[in-house]
XYZ file of C-alpha atoms in Angstrom:
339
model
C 14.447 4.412 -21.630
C 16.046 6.357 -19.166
C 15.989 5.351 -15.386
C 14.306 8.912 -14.384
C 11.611 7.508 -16.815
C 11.146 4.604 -15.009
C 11.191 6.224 -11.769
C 8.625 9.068 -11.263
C 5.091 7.252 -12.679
C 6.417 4.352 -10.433
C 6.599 7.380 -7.571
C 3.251 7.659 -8.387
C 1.528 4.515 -8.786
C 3.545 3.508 -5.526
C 1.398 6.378 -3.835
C -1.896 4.658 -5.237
C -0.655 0.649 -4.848
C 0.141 0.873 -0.994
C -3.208 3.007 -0.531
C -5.458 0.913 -1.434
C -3.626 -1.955 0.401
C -5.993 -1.445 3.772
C -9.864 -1.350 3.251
C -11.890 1.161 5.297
C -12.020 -0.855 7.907
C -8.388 -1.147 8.318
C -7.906 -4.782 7.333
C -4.642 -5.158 5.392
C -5.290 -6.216 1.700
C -2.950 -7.175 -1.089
C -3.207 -6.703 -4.689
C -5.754 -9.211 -7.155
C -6.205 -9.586 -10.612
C -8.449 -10.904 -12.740
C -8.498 -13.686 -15.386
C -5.585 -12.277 -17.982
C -4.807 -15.982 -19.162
C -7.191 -18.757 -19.451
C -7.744 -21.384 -16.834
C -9.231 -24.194 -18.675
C -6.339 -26.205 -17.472
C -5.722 -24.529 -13.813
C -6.053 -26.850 -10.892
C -7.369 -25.882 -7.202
C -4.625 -26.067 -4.797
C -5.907 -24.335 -1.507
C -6.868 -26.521 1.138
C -10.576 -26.454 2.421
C -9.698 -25.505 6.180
C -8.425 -22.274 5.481
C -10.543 -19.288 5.523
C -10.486 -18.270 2.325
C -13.839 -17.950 0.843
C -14.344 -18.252 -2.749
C -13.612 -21.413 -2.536
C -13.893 -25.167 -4.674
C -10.287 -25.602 -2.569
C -8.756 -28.759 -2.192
C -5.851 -30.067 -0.236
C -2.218 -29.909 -2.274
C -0.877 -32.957 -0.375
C 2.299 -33.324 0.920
C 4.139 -31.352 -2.013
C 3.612 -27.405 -1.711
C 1.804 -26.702 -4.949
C 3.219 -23.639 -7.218
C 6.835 -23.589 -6.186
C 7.814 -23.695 -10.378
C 6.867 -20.176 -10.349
C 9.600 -18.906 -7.956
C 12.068 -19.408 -10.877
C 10.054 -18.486 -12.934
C 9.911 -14.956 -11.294
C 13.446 -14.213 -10.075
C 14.688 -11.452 -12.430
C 14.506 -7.488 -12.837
C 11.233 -6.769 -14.294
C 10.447 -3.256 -15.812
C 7.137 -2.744 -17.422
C 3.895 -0.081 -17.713
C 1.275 -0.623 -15.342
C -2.061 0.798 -16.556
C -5.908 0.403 -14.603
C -4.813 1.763 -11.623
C -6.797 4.065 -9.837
C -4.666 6.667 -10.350
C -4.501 5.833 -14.605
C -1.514 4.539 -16.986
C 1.918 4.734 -15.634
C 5.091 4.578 -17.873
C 7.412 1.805 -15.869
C 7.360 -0.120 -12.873
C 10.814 -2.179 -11.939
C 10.906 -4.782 -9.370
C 13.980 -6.850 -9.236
C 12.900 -9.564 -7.921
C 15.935 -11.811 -5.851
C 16.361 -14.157 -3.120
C 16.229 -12.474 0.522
C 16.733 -15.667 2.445
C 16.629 -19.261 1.718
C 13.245 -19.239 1.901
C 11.635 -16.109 0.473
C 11.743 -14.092 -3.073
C 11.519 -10.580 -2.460
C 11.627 -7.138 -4.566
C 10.939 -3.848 -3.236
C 10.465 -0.312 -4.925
C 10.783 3.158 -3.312
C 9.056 6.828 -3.775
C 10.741 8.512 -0.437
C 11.724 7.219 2.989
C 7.879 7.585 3.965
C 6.577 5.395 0.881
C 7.638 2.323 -0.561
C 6.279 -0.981 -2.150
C 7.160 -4.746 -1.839
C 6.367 -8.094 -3.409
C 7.680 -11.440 -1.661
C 6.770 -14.860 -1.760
C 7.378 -17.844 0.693
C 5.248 -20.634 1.845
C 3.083 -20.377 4.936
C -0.125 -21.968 6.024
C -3.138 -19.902 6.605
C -5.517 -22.904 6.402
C -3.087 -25.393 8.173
C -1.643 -26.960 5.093
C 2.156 -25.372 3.585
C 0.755 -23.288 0.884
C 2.644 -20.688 -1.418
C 1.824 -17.125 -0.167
C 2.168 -14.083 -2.017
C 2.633 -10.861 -0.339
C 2.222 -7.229 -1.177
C 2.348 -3.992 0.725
C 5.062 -1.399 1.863
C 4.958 1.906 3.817
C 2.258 4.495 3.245
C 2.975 7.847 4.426
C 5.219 6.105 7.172
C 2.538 3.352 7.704
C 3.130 -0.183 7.163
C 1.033 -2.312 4.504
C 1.481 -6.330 4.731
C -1.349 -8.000 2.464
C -0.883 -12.267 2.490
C -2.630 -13.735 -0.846
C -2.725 -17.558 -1.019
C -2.217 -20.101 -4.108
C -5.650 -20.864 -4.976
C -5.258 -22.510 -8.578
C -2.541 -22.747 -11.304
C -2.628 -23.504 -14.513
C 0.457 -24.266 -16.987
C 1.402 -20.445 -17.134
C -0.701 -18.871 -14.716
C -0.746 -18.650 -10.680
C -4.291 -17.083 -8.897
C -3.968 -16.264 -5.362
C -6.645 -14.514 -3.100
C -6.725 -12.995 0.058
C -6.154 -15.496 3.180
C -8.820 -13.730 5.390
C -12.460 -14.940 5.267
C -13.527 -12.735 2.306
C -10.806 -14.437 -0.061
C -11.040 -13.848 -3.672
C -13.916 -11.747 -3.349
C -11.619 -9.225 -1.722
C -8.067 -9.470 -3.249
C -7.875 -11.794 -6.451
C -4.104 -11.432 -8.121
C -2.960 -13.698 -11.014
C 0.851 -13.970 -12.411
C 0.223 -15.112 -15.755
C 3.356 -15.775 -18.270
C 3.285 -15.023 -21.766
C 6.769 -16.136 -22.635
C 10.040 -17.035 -20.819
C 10.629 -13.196 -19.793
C 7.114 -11.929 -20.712
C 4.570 -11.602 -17.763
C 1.511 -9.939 -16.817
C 0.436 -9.120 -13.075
C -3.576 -8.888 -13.446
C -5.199 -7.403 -9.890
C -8.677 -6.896 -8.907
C -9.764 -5.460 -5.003
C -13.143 -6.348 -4.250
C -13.753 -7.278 -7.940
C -12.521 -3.844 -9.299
C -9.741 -3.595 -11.491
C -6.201 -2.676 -9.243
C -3.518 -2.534 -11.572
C -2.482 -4.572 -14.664
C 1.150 -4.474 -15.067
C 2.658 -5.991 -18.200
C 6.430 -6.598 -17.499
C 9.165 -8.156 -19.529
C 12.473 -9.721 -17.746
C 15.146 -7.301 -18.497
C 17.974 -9.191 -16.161
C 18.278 -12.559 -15.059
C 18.389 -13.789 -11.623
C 19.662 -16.983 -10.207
C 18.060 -18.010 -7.824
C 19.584 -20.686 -4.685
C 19.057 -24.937 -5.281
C 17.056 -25.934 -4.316
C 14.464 -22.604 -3.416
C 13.487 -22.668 -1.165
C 15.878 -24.706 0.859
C 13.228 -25.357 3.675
C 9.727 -26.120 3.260
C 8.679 -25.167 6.790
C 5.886 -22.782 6.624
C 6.390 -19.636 8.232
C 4.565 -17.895 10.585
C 1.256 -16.128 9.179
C 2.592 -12.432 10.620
C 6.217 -13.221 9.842
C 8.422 -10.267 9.344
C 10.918 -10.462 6.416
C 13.930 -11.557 6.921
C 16.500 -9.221 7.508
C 18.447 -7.528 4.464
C 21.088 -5.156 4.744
C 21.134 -1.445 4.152
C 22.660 1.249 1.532
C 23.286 4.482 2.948
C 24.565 7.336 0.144
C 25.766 10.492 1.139
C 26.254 12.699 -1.524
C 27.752 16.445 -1.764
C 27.983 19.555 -3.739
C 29.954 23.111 -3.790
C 27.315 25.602 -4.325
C 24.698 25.529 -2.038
C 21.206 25.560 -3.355
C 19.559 28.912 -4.412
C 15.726 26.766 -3.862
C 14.725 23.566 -2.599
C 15.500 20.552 -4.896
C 15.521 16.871 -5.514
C 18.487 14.625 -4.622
C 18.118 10.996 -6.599
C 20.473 7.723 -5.731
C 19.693 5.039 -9.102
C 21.175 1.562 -8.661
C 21.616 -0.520 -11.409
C 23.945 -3.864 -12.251
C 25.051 -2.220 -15.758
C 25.994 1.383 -16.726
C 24.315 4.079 -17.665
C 24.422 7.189 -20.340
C 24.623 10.322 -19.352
C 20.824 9.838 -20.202
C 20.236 7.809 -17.711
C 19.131 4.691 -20.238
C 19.579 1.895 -18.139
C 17.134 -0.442 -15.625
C 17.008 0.688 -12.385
C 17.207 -2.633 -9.786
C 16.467 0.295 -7.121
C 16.320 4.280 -6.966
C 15.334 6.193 -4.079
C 14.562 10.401 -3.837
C 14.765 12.792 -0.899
C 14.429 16.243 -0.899
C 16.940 19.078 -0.426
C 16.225 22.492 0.824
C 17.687 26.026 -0.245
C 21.171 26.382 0.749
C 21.891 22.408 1.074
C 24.953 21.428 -0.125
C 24.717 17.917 1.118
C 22.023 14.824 1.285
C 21.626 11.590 2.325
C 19.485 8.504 0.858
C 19.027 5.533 2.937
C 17.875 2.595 0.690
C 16.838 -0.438 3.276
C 16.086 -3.821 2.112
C 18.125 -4.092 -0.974
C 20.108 -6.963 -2.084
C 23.732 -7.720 -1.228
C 25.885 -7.677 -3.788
C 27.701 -5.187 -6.938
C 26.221 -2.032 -8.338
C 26.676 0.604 -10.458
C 25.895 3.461 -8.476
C 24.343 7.446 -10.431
C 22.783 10.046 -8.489
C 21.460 13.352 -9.502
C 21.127 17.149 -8.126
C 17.501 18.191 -9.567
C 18.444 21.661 -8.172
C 15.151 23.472 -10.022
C 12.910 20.322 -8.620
C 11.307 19.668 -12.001
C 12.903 16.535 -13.058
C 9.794 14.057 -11.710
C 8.147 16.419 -14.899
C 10.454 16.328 -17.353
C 11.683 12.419 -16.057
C 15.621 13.465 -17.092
C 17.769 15.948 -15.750
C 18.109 18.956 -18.001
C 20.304 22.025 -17.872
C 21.995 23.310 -14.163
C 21.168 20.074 -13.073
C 24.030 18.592 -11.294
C 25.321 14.192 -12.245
C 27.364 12.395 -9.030
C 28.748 9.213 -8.853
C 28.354 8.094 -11.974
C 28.468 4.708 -12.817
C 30.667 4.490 -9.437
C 30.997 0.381 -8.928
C 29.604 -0.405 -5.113
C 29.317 -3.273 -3.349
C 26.211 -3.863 -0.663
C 27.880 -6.007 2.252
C 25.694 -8.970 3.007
C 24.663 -7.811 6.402
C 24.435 -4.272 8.178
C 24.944 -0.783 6.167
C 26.939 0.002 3.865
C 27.419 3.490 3.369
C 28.888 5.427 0.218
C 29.945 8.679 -0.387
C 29.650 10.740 -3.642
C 29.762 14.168 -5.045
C 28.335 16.359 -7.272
C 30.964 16.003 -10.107
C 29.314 17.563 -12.930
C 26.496 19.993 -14.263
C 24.371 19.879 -17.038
């Protein structure tokens, strides 16, 4: 499919995910699922002094339960995610990677103002090192930071609920694999059905040994740990006769000059009549190579028509980047040709 494809619904159902992440009282809530796979075989792994509260918990000993699914999870996962709020959308990607020894993160981004992120790392909300799943991003500038706890697992499935006092019956999300690169994310807030994203592995990620590399739970309001930075500046000749689109896609292969490849992260900003230059800061992204394409939507229409189409203008294409491990990098590109 081609990466604009996979972009714009995710625009969208970005929008809707990180909106319903706070409840109207403000309380910060993550995404839940319901009961995709069955849990005949699932065993309780919370311990009984946290505050979650739907609750037969029990204590997971010295060992942090659910730690096989990290592995399990590292990867660049593109799928549709349908029973939003908001409806079906096409394609979500998360690549999810290694941010620091000890967390597994993957974020996604609409505009500077809105993104969405997934980590995992092992905390202790009820006093015991538990596996803690987190979900949230920026909302119209706002942040969103959700924590979920491991409440049960089963062979191929992982439930974790919220870690304030109204647990599961507030945020309920289950991973649950259906192959080696097959997996569904099943969500329900407050027992109403958030998002069910089925998602297949399209790129392998390895993932540090052993991860994490330190068991010590982190702090409950933990920031993540710092990532570096992609700044792209990109230019053109002709100004803009109306206000357009400017899209950066990141990928680790090439693409066409259909854009049929898997974004690992895209970004969009918007350019204004008689531009003739943008830039597109992408923060917490993985270090490491990319192939870099960006795009001049100079009528606007392509989160429409989800693939640039004539007068458009292609940059940068397939132009091999590196992200430096620490700080910004920045990039610069032009407009090279138009559709």
């Amino acid at each position: 499919m081609p990466a604009t494809l996979m972009l714009t619904p995710r625009s969208i159902l970005l929008s809707c995910l990180v909106l319903a992440a706070c409840n109207e009282a403000g309380e910060p809530a993550a995404e839940g699922s319901s009961g995709a796979a069955s849990t005949s075989a699932s065993t309780d792994v919370t311990p009984t002094s946290g505050d979650m509260s739907s609750g037969d918990m029990s204590s997971g000993g010295d060992e942090v339960a659910g730690l096989e699914l990290l592995p399990r999870l590292a990867g660049l996962w593109s799928g549709p995610a349908s029973m939003t709020p908001l409806g079906t959308f096409n394609m979500m990607n998360m690549d999810l990677r290694a941010a620091s020894g000890q967390v597994l993160f993957a974020r996604a981004d609409l505009d500077p103002l809105n993104s969405l992120r997934f980590a995992f790392e092992v905390e202790a909300p009820g006093g015991v090192p538990t596996l803690v799943y987190r979900n949230g991003g920026y909302f119209l500038g706002l942040l969103r930071d959700s924590r979920t706890a491991l409440v049960e697992q089963g062979e191929d499935s992982w439930r974790f609920c919220f870690t304030g006092a109204q647990g599961c019956d507030y945020i309920d999300a289950r991973w649950t694999f259906s192959g080696a690169d097959a997996l569904v994310f099943d969500v329900k807030v407050k027992g109403t059905q958030h998002v069910y994203w089925e998602a297949v592995r399209k790129e392998p990620r390895a993932l540090p040994e052993p991860f994490p590399s330190d068991l010590t739970p982190l702090a409950s309001d933990a920031e993540f740990p710092p990532m570096p930075t992609l700044k792209v500046d990109v230019g053109w000749a002709m100004p803009l006769a109306q206000g357009g689109e400017v899209w950066a896609i990141v990928t680790t292969g090439d693409c066409d000059f259909q854009l049929s490849c898997t974004a690992s992260r895209s970004l969009r900003v918007m350019a204004s009549a008689g531009a003739t230059s943008a830039s597109l800061t992408l923060e917490q992204i993985h270090p490491g190579p990319y192939k870099l394409n960006v795009i001049l939507d100079r009528n606007g229409n392509m989160a429409t028509t989800l693939y640039p189409d004539a007068g458009d203008g292609l940059g940068g294409i397939n132009q091999a980047i590196t992200v430096d491990p620490t700080g910004e990098t920045a990039v610069k590109t032009k407009v090279l040709v138009t559709l």
